[in-house]
Short mmCIF file of C-alpha atoms and ligand atoms in Angstrom, two decimals:
data_model
loop_
_atom_site.label_atom_id
_atom_site.label_comp_id
_atom_site.label_asym_id
_atom_site.label_seq_id
_atom_site.Cartn_x
_atom_site.Cartn_y
_atom_site.Cartn_z
CA MET U 1 -51.07 74.07 58.58
CA PHE U 2 -47.37 73.28 58.27
CA VAL U 3 -45.93 72.56 54.82
CA LEU U 4 -42.71 70.56 54.65
CA GLY U 5 -40.86 70.38 51.32
CA HIS U 6 -38.68 67.28 50.66
CA LEU U 7 -36.05 66.86 48.02
CA SER U 8 -33.05 64.57 47.84
CA ASP U 9 -29.93 63.41 46.05
CA PRO U 10 -29.18 66.53 43.95
CA HIS U 11 -25.72 65.08 43.17
CA LEU U 12 -24.58 68.62 42.34
CA GLY U 13 -22.17 69.08 39.43
CA PRO U 14 -19.90 69.84 37.79
CA LEU U 15 -17.23 67.64 39.33
CA PRO U 16 -14.15 69.75 40.18
CA THR U 17 -10.68 68.56 39.21
CA PRO U 18 -9.46 66.28 41.99
CA ARG U 19 -6.14 66.78 43.70
CA LEU U 20 -3.70 63.94 43.08
CA SER U 21 -3.87 62.96 46.76
CA GLU U 22 -7.64 62.61 46.46
CA LEU U 23 -7.46 59.97 43.75
CA THR U 24 -7.96 56.92 45.93
CA GLY U 25 -9.26 53.68 44.38
CA LYS U 26 -12.95 54.11 45.06
CA ARG U 27 -12.92 57.78 44.00
CA VAL U 28 -11.31 56.89 40.68
CA LEU U 29 -14.19 54.52 39.93
CA GLY U 30 -16.70 57.15 41.07
CA ILE U 31 -15.16 59.82 38.87
CA ILE U 32 -15.15 57.52 35.84
CA ASN U 33 -18.78 56.66 36.56
CA TRP U 34 -19.62 60.42 36.81
CA ARG U 35 -17.91 61.21 33.52
CA ARG U 36 -19.52 58.30 31.67
CA ARG U 37 -23.01 58.33 33.01
CA ARG U 38 -23.96 60.59 35.88
CA ARG U 39 -23.11 63.94 34.34
CA VAL U 40 -25.64 63.20 31.62
CA ALA U 41 -28.29 61.74 33.93
CA HIS U 42 -27.98 64.52 36.55
CA ARG U 43 -28.22 68.12 35.39
CA SER U 44 -27.95 71.33 37.39
CA GLU U 45 -30.63 73.01 35.28
CA VAL U 46 -33.04 70.28 36.42
CA VAL U 47 -32.27 71.05 40.08
CA ASP U 48 -32.77 74.76 39.42
CA THR U 49 -36.18 74.15 37.83
CA LEU U 50 -37.27 71.91 40.69
CA VAL U 51 -36.10 74.30 43.40
CA HIS U 52 -37.79 77.24 41.69
CA ASP U 53 -41.10 75.35 41.71
CA LEU U 54 -40.59 74.24 45.35
CA GLN U 55 -39.87 77.78 46.50
CA ALA U 56 -42.97 79.09 44.70
CA ALA U 57 -45.01 76.76 46.97
CA ARG U 58 -43.55 78.66 49.94
CA PRO U 59 -43.02 75.69 52.28
CA ASP U 60 -42.55 76.40 55.97
CA HIS U 61 -39.45 74.18 55.96
CA ILE U 62 -37.36 72.13 53.51
CA ALA U 63 -35.74 68.72 54.16
CA VAL U 64 -32.83 67.50 52.02
CA THR U 65 -32.12 63.80 52.57
CA GLY U 66 -28.51 63.54 51.42
CA ASP U 67 -26.16 62.92 48.46
CA LEU U 68 -25.61 66.59 47.78
CA VAL U 69 -22.21 65.78 46.21
CA ASN U 70 -20.75 62.93 44.21
CA VAL U 71 -17.37 61.60 45.33
CA ALA U 72 -16.86 63.92 48.37
CA LEU U 73 -13.89 65.86 46.94
CA ASP U 74 -12.94 68.78 49.17
CA LEU U 75 -13.83 71.21 46.36
CA GLU U 76 -17.36 69.85 46.01
CA PHE U 77 -18.43 71.04 49.46
CA ALA U 78 -18.22 74.85 49.18
CA PRO U 79 -20.41 74.95 46.01
CA ALA U 80 -22.88 72.61 47.75
CA ARG U 81 -22.92 75.04 50.68
CA GLN U 82 -23.70 77.87 48.30
CA TRP U 83 -26.51 75.83 46.78
CA LEU U 84 -27.90 75.22 50.30
CA SER U 85 -27.69 78.93 51.06
CA ARG U 86 -29.79 79.66 47.96
CA LEU U 87 -32.28 77.03 49.05
CA GLY U 88 -32.73 78.69 52.44
CA THR U 89 -31.11 79.59 55.75
CA PRO U 90 -29.97 76.84 58.17
CA ASP U 91 -33.00 77.63 60.25
CA HIS U 92 -35.31 76.96 57.26
CA VAL U 93 -33.55 73.92 55.75
CA THR U 94 -32.59 70.61 57.38
CA VAL U 95 -30.03 68.25 55.88
CA VAL U 96 -29.03 64.67 56.62
CA PRO U 97 -25.94 63.24 54.93
CA GLY U 98 -25.88 60.53 52.25
CA ASN U 99 -23.28 57.93 51.34
CA HIS U 100 -21.88 60.11 48.52
CA ASP U 101 -21.28 62.91 51.04
CA VAL U 102 -18.85 60.65 52.94
CA TYR U 103 -17.66 58.72 49.89
CA VAL U 104 -14.29 57.79 51.39
CA ARG U 105 -12.95 57.65 54.93
CA SER U 106 -10.97 60.90 54.64
CA ALA U 107 -14.17 62.83 53.80
CA VAL U 108 -16.19 61.79 56.88
CA GLN U 109 -15.87 65.19 58.55
CA TYR U 110 -16.59 67.27 55.44
CA PRO U 111 -20.44 67.42 55.68
CA ALA U 112 -20.35 68.66 59.30
CA ARG U 113 -17.50 71.07 58.53
CA HIS U 114 -19.33 72.70 55.61
CA TRP U 115 -23.01 72.15 56.34
CA GLY U 116 -22.95 71.64 60.14
CA ASP U 117 -25.47 74.37 60.83
CA TYR U 118 -28.00 72.68 58.47
CA MET U 119 -27.77 69.39 60.36
CA ARG U 120 -27.77 70.14 64.04
CA GLY U 121 -30.52 70.27 66.63
CA ASP U 122 -32.11 73.33 68.14
CA GLY U 123 -30.54 72.74 71.53
CA VAL U 124 -27.20 71.28 70.50
CA GLY U 125 -25.78 73.49 67.81
CA ALA U 126 -25.14 76.75 69.54
CA ALA U 127 -22.40 75.47 71.80
CA ALA U 128 -20.81 73.09 69.31
CA PRO U 129 -17.61 74.52 67.81
CA HIS U 130 -17.65 74.82 64.05
CA GLY U 131 -16.31 71.70 62.37
CA ARG U 132 -17.36 69.20 65.03
CA PRO U 133 -19.40 66.27 63.72
CA ALA U 134 -23.10 66.80 64.08
CA HIS U 135 -24.81 64.87 66.80
CA PHE U 136 -27.31 62.30 65.55
CA PRO U 137 -30.14 61.98 65.99
CA PHE U 138 -30.70 65.74 66.18
CA VAL U 139 -34.09 67.31 66.73
CA ARG U 140 -35.53 70.53 65.39
CA ARG U 141 -38.93 71.74 66.49
CA ARG U 142 -40.95 73.91 64.16
CA GLY U 143 -44.44 74.59 65.60
CA SER U 144 -46.19 71.28 66.15
CA VAL U 145 -43.69 69.43 63.94
CA ALA U 146 -40.47 67.81 65.15
CA LEU U 147 -37.78 66.93 62.60
CA ILE U 148 -35.53 64.09 63.66
CA GLY U 149 -32.32 63.86 61.63
CA LEU U 150 -30.43 60.58 61.43
CA SER U 151 -27.16 59.69 59.77
CA THR U 152 -26.92 56.45 57.79
CA ALA U 153 -23.85 57.77 55.92
CA VAL U 154 -20.71 55.66 56.28
CA PRO U 155 -17.79 55.19 53.90
CA THR U 156 -18.07 51.80 52.23
CA ALA U 157 -15.99 49.42 50.13
CA TRP U 158 -15.74 49.59 46.31
CA LEU U 159 -19.00 48.99 44.47
CA THR U 160 -21.10 49.14 47.65
CA ALA U 161 -23.31 51.92 48.98
CA THR U 162 -24.70 50.50 52.18
CA GLY U 163 -25.73 52.57 55.17
CA LYS U 164 -25.69 52.04 58.89
CA LEU U 165 -27.32 53.70 61.88
CA GLY U 166 -25.56 51.79 64.66
CA ALA U 167 -26.88 50.60 68.00
CA GLU U 168 -26.20 53.83 69.86
CA GLN U 169 -28.03 56.03 67.36
CA LEU U 170 -30.98 53.62 67.32
CA MET U 171 -31.15 53.63 71.11
CA ARG U 172 -31.21 57.42 71.22
CA LEU U 173 -33.78 57.46 68.43
CA ALA U 174 -36.11 55.32 70.55
CA ASP U 175 -35.79 57.68 73.54
CA THR U 176 -36.19 60.73 71.27
CA LEU U 177 -39.38 59.38 69.65
CA ASP U 178 -40.93 58.69 73.10
CA HIS U 179 -40.00 62.15 74.35
CA LEU U 180 -41.46 63.91 71.31
CA ARG U 181 -44.66 61.85 71.47
CA HIS U 182 -45.14 62.99 75.08
CA LEU U 183 -44.76 66.57 73.84
CA GLY U 184 -47.59 65.89 71.34
CA LEU U 185 -45.54 66.66 68.23
CA PHE U 186 -45.88 65.34 64.66
CA ARG U 187 -42.67 63.37 64.34
CA VAL U 188 -40.88 63.36 60.96
CA VAL U 189 -37.84 61.06 60.73
CA LEU U 190 -35.23 61.97 58.06
CA LEU U 191 -32.66 59.45 56.83
CA HIS U 192 -30.83 58.90 53.57
CA HIS U 193 -31.20 55.16 53.03
CA PRO U 194 -34.68 53.60 52.64
CA PRO U 195 -35.64 51.43 55.63
CA THR U 196 -37.09 48.77 53.37
CA SER U 197 -34.96 47.04 50.76
CA THR U 198 -35.26 44.14 48.33
CA MET U 199 -32.74 41.45 47.51
CA ALA U 200 -31.69 43.50 44.49
CA ASP U 201 -30.58 46.28 46.86
CA ARG U 202 -28.22 44.07 48.80
CA LEU U 203 -25.10 46.15 48.12
CA LYS U 204 -26.77 49.49 48.79
CA ARG U 205 -29.18 48.74 51.61
CA LEU U 206 -29.42 50.05 55.14
CA ILE U 207 -27.61 47.31 57.02
CA ASP U 208 -29.65 47.72 60.19
CA GLU U 209 -33.01 48.34 58.58
CA GLY U 210 -34.56 45.56 60.70
CA PRO U 211 -33.57 47.19 64.02
CA PHE U 212 -34.75 50.58 62.66
CA ARG U 213 -38.14 49.12 61.76
CA ARG U 214 -38.43 47.60 65.22
CA VAL U 215 -37.79 50.99 66.81
CA ILE U 216 -40.53 52.52 64.67
CA ALA U 217 -42.88 49.60 65.40
CA GLU U 218 -42.41 50.13 69.12
CA HIS U 219 -42.03 53.89 69.47
CA GLY U 220 -43.86 55.20 66.39
CA ALA U 221 -43.44 58.23 64.12
CA GLU U 222 -45.91 60.14 62.01
CA LEU U 223 -43.79 60.23 58.85
CA VAL U 224 -40.46 58.81 57.60
CA ILE U 225 -38.70 60.38 54.57
CA HIS U 226 -35.63 59.29 52.67
CA GLY U 227 -33.64 59.42 49.40
CA HIS U 228 -30.86 57.16 48.01
CA SER U 229 -32.95 54.90 45.77
CA HIS U 230 -33.53 57.70 43.21
CA VAL U 231 -37.12 56.49 42.69
CA GLN U 232 -40.55 57.65 43.79
CA SER U 233 -41.75 55.38 46.56
CA MET U 234 -44.30 55.09 49.33
CA VAL U 235 -44.62 52.20 51.76
CA TRP U 236 -46.04 51.68 55.22
CA LEU U 237 -44.14 50.47 58.25
CA ASP U 238 -45.72 48.91 61.32
CA GLY U 239 -46.28 51.39 64.17
CA PRO U 240 -47.47 50.88 67.74
CA ASN U 241 -51.00 52.17 67.02
CA ARG U 242 -51.20 52.76 63.28
CA PRO U 243 -48.99 52.23 60.22
CA VAL U 244 -46.29 54.79 59.57
CA PRO U 245 -45.96 56.23 56.02
CA VAL U 246 -42.49 56.16 54.43
CA PHE U 247 -41.77 58.35 51.35
CA GLY U 248 -38.78 58.28 49.04
CA VAL U 249 -38.15 60.89 46.34
CA PRO U 250 -36.09 60.60 43.13
CA SER U 251 -32.85 62.51 42.60
CA ALA U 252 -33.57 66.25 42.37
CA SER U 253 -31.29 66.50 39.34
CA ALA U 254 -32.49 63.45 37.34
CA THR U 255 -33.45 64.16 33.73
CA LEU U 256 -36.45 62.72 31.95
CA HIS U 257 -34.26 60.22 30.13
CA GLY U 258 -32.25 58.58 32.92
CA ARG U 259 -32.43 54.99 34.11
CA ARG U 260 -34.49 55.91 37.18
CA ASP U 261 -37.38 58.27 37.93
CA PRO U 262 -37.10 61.87 36.75
CA ALA U 263 -36.59 64.63 39.31
CA ALA U 264 -39.41 65.29 41.75
CA TYR U 265 -40.00 66.65 45.21
CA ASN U 266 -42.74 66.12 47.78
CA LEU U 267 -44.76 68.57 49.84
CA TYR U 268 -46.26 67.26 53.08
CA ARG U 269 -49.15 69.39 54.24
CA ILE U 270 -49.56 68.66 57.95
CA GLU U 271 -52.39 69.71 60.25
CA GLY U 272 -54.36 68.45 63.22
CA GLU U 273 -53.34 67.46 66.70
CA PRO U 274 -52.09 64.39 68.61
CA GLY U 275 -54.41 61.48 67.88
CA ASP U 276 -55.94 63.28 64.91
CA TRP U 277 -53.07 64.26 62.63
CA ARG U 278 -53.87 64.78 58.96
CA CYS U 279 -51.21 64.83 56.30
CA GLU U 280 -51.47 65.17 52.57
CA ALA U 281 -48.48 64.36 50.34
CA VAL U 282 -48.27 66.28 47.07
CA ILE U 283 -45.75 64.98 44.52
CA ARG U 284 -44.45 67.43 41.93
CA GLY U 285 -41.75 66.83 39.29
CA LEU U 286 -40.77 66.40 35.68
CA HIS U 287 -43.07 64.29 33.61
CA ASN U 288 -42.82 62.97 30.04
CA GLY U 289 -44.81 65.03 27.61
CA HIS U 290 -45.03 68.02 29.93
CA HIS U 291 -42.99 71.20 30.14
CA GLY U 292 -41.43 72.05 33.49
CA VAL U 293 -42.62 70.80 36.85
CA VAL U 294 -46.15 69.41 37.18
CA GLU U 295 -48.19 67.66 39.83
CA ILE U 296 -47.62 63.92 39.57
CA GLY U 297 -49.90 62.80 42.36
CA ARG U 298 -51.25 63.41 45.82
CA GLN U 299 -52.14 61.15 48.67
CA GLN U 300 -54.11 61.63 51.88
CA LEU U 301 -52.38 59.89 54.76
CA ASN U 302 -55.09 60.23 57.42
CA GLY U 303 -57.47 57.39 58.04
CA HIS U 304 -54.68 54.85 58.56
FE1 FE2 B 401 -27.98 59.33 45.48
FE1 FE2 B 402 -27.18 57.45 48.26
#
């Protein structure tokens, strides 16, 4: 059995003092928003409690689906790197970036510069000089599981938080999924933005969610995981032979009293073989009326 832990959107604080040159328009709004709302709704002690519980479950690997920082200030990245180091080694933890990690255009290179070794493929990383943007999609193979990391993170205009994969990344994703299916691997796709949105999400949706869903419908995957929405979610996408489960987790730092779901993480317990994969999702997190982290639910994904 392979156990994959999944947490997302820690939005690590506290926010460092920005340099004057970093105070661009969108960042100013983001910083005001953090001071007014987010620093109360997102707490580092919540992340610590969640991570402690996750590590006690001794997962074989951990996936972090983006938004590690808040407004992508230069000084936010080194503490986030330290947090990642405490979570596990680059070999044990896989990261994909979120929109807050590339909040403004000047920050686009920061995630790769600071966390590059957490978001590069088995075959690609060794030769890539430090600081080069990671190559997406990247693939990491761990036993019979293949982790496919995508980037939906793009800087966006004020008051928007949309994501985009782009035609080239989608084309390579299709080839990658075929290749990994031929190898008989359990394919887990990691991306920050959910691939299904509602009209209410218009300003924060994945712009090319339709093309992404078409790639999954044609080439398949065994599991898709994401963050961004800060709520617990599970939907099915069409696949070539059977539906594909899609899981979203809340922010790993969300308190019990925020506007969205309190902090939780998922464990995916994967076993079986091609044509007969079995996966059980276990959801653990904060829950009203309970102390610490408790099991919120579990779901068997086989039989679909
Ligand atoms: Fe987020
Ligand atoms: Fe996000």
